[in-house]
PDB file of C-alpha atoms in Angstrom:
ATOM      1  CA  UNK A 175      -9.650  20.778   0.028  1.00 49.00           C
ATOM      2  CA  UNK A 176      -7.764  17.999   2.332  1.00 69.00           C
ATOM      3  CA  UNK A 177      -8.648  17.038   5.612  1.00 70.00           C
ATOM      4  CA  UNK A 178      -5.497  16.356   7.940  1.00 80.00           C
ATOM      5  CA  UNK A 179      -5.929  15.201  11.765  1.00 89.00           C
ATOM      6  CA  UNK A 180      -3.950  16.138  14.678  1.00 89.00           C
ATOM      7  CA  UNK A 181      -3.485  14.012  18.036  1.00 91.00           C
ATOM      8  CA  UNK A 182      -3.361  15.602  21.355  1.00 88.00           C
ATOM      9  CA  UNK A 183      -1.290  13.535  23.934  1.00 90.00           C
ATOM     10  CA  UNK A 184      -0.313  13.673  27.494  1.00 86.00           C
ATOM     11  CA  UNK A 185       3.142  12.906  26.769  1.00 90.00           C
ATOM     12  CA  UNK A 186       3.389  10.077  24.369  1.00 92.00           C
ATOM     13  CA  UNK A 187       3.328  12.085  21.162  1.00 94.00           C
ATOM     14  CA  UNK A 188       6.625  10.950  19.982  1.00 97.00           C
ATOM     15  CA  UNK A 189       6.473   7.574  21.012  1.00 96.00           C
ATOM     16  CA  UNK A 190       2.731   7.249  18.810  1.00 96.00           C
ATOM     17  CA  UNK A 191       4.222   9.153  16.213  1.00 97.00           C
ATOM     18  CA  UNK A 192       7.107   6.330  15.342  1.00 98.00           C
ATOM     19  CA  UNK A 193       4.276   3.732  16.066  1.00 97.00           C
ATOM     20  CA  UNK A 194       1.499   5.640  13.186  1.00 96.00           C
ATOM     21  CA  UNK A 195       4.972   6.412  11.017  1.00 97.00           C
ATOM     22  CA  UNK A 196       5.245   2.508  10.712  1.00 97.00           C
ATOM     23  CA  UNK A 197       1.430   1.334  10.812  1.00 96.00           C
ATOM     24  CA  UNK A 198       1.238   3.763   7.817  1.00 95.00           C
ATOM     25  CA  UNK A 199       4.359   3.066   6.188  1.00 95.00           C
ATOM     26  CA  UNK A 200       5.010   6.497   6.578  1.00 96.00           C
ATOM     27  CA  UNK A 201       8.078   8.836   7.695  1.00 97.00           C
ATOM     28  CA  UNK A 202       7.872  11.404  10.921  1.00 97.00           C
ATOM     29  CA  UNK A 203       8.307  14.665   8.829  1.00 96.00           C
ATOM     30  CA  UNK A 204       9.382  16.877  11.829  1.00 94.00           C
ATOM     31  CA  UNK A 205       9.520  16.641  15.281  1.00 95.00           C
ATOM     32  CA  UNK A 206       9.308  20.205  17.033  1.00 94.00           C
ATOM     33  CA  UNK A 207      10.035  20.274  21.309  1.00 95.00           C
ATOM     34  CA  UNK A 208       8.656  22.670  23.200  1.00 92.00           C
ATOM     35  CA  UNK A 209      12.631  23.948  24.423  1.00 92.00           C
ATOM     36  CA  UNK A 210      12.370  25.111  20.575  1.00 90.00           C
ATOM     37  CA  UNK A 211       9.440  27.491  21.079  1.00 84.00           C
ATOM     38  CA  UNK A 212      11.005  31.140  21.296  1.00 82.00           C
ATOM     39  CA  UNK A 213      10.558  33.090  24.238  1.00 78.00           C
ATOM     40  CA  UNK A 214       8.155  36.113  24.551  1.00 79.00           C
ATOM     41  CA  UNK A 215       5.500  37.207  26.618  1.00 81.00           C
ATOM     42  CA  UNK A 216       2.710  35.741  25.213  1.00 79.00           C
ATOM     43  CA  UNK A 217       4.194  31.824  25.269  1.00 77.00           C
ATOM     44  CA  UNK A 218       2.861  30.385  27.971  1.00 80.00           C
ATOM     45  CA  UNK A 219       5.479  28.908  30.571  1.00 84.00           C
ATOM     46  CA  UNK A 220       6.610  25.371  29.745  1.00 88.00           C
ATOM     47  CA  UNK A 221       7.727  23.164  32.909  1.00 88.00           C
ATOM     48  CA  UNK A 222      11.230  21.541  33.086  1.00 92.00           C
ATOM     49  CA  UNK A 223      10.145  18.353  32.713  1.00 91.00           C
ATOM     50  CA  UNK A 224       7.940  19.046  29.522  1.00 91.00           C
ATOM     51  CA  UNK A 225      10.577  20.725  27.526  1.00 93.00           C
ATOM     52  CA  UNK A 226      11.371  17.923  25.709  1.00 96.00           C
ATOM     53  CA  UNK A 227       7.900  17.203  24.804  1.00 96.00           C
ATOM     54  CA  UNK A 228       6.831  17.148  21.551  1.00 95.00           C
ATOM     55  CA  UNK A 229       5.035  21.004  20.601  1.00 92.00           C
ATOM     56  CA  UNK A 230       4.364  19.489  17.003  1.00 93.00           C
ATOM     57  CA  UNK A 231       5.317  16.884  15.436  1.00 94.00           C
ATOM     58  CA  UNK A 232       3.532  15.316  11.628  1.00 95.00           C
ATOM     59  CA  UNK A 233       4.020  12.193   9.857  1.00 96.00           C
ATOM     60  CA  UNK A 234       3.667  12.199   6.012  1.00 95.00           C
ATOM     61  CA  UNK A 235       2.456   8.529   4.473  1.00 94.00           C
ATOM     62  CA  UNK A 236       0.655   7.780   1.077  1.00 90.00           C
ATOM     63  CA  UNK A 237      -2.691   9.531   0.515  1.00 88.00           C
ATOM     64  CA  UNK A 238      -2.194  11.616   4.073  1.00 91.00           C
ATOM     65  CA  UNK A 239      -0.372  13.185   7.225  1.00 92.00           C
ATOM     66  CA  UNK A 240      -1.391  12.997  10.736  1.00 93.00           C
ATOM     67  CA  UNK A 241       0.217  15.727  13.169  1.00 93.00           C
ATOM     68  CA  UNK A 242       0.678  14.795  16.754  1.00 93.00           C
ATOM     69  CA  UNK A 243       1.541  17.196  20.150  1.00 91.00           C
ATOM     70  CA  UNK A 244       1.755  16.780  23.503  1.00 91.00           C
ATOM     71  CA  UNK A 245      -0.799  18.957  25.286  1.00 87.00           C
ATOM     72  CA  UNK A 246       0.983  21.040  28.447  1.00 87.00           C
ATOM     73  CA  UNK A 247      -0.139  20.523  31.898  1.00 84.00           C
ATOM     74  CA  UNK A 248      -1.679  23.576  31.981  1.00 84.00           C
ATOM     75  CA  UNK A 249      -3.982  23.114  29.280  1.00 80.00           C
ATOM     76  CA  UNK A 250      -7.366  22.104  30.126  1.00 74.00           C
ATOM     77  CA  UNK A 251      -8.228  19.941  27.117  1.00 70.00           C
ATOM     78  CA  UNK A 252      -7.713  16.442  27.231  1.00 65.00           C
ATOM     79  CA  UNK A 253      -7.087  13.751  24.553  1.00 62.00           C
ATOM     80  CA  UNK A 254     -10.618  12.788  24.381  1.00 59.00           C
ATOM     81  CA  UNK A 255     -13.428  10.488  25.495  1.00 55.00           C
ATOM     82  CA  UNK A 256     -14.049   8.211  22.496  1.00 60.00           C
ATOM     83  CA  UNK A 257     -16.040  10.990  20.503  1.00 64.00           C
ATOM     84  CA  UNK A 258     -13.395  10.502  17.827  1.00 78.00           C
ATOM     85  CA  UNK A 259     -12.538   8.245  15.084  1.00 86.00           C
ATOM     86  CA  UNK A 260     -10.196   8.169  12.728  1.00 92.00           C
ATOM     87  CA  UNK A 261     -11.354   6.099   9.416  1.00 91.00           C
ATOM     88  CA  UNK A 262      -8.010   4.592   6.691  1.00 93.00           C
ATOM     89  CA  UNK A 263      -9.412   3.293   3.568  1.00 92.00           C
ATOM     90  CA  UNK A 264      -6.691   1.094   2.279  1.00 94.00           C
ATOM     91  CA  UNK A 265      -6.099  -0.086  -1.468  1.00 94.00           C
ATOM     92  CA  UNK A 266      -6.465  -3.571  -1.202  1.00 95.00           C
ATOM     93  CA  UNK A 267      -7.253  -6.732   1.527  1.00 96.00           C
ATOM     94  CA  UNK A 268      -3.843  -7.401   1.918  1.00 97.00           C
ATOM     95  CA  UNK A 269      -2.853  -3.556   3.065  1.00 96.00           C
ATOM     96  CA  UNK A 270      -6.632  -3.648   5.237  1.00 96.00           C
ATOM     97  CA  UNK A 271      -4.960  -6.616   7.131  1.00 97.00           C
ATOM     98  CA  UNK A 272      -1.218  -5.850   7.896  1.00 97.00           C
ATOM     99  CA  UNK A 273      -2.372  -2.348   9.137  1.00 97.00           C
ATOM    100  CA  UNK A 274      -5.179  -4.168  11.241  1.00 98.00           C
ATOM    101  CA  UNK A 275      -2.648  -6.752  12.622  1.00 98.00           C
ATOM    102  CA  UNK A 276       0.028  -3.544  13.545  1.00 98.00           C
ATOM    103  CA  UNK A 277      -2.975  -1.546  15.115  1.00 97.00           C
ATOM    104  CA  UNK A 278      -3.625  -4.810  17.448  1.00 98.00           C
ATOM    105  CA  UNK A 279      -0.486  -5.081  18.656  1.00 98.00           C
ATOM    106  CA  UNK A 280      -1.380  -3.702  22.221  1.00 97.00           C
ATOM    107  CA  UNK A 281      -4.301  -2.218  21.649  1.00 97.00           C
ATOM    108  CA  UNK A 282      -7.066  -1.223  24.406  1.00 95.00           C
ATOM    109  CA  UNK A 283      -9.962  -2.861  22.338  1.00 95.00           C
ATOM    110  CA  UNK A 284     -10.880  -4.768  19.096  1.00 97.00           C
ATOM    111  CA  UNK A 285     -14.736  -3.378  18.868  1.00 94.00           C
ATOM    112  CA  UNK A 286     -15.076  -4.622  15.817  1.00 95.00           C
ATOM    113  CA  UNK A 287     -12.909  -7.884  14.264  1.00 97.00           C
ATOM    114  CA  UNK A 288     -12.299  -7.462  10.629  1.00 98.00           C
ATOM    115  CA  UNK A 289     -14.083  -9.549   8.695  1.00 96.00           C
ATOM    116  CA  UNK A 290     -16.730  -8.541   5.191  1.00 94.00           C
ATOM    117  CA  UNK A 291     -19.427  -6.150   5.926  1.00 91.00           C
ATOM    118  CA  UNK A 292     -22.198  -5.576   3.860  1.00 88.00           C
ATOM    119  CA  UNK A 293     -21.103  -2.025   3.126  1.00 91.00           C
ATOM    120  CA  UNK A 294     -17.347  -3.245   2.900  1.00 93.00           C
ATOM    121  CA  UNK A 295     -15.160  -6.037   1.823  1.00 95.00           C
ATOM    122  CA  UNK A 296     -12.755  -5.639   4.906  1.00 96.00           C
ATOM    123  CA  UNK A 297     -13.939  -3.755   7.824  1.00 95.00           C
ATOM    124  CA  UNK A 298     -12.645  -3.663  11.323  1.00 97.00           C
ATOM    125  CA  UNK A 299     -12.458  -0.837  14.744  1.00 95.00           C
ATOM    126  CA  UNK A 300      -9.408  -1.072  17.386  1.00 96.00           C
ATOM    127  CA  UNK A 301      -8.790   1.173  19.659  1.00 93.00           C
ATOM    128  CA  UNK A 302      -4.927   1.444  19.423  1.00 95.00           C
ATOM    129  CA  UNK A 303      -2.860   1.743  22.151  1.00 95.00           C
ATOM    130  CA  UNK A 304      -2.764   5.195  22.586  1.00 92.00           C
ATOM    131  CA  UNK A 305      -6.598   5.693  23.185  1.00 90.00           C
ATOM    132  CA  UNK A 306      -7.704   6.222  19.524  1.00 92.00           C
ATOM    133  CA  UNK A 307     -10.375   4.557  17.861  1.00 91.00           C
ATOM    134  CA  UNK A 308      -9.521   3.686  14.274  1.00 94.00           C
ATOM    135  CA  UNK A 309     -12.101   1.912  11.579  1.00 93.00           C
ATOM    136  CA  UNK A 310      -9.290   0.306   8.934  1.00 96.00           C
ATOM    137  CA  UNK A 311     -11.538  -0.554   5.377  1.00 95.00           C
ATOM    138  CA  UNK A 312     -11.050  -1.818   2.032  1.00 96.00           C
ATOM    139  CA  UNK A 313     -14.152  -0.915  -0.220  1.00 91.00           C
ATOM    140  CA  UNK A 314     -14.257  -2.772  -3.394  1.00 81.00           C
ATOM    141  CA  UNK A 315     -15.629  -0.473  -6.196  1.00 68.00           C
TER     142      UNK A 315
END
């Protein structure tokens, strides 16, 4: 079993996706618009000014991938109210740090500053600038 987690944005998807593709040190994997989607009946009706959003979009890195979309106008879900959190275990201090300091760059809030915990060498929370809260951890075993 693997567990894989998929963004919802307003718009932004492609933008966040180069941004996660290089906190990661990953690659975008494919990049699907909505003016790809075929037409039929049952597709719901994509405005003009969408059609060059992002319908799906995943980016592959070591140990994961992380699919992103842009949600249509239409749609009544949103991207969230905090009630997520996406949690990176890295492989060592130095990789906990340079994906910390990349995650900061703009980001809405440090909750968190990374520093030793007592159930963690490296622990740290920053919500990026796209909204989502991340916990970035090195555990030494």
């Amino acid at each position: 079993m693997k567990l894989s987690s998929y963004l919802i944005f307003n718009g932004q998807a492609e933008e966040a996706a180069n941004f996660y593709a290089g906190v990661l040190g990953g690659k975008i994997e494919n990049l699907y618009r909505y003016n790809s989607m075929p037409a039929g009946p049952e597709m719901p009706e994509v405005p003009d000014d969408f059609k060059e959003k992002i319908l799906h979009g995943s980016i592959g890195f070591p140990g994961g991938l992380l699919s992103v979309a842009d949600i249509l106008p239409t749609d009544p879900r949103s991207f969230g109210n905090g009630g997520h959190m996406l949690t990176l275990v890295c492989d060592s201090i130095a990789q906990t740090e340079e994906v910390y300091a990349k995650l900061c760059v703009g980001a809405q809030k440090i909750t968190y500053e990374l520093s030793e915990a007592y159930f963690a060498k490296r622990y740290a929370e920053v919500i990026d600038r796209y909204g989502v809260l991340w916990a970035v951890m090195y555990e030494e075993v």
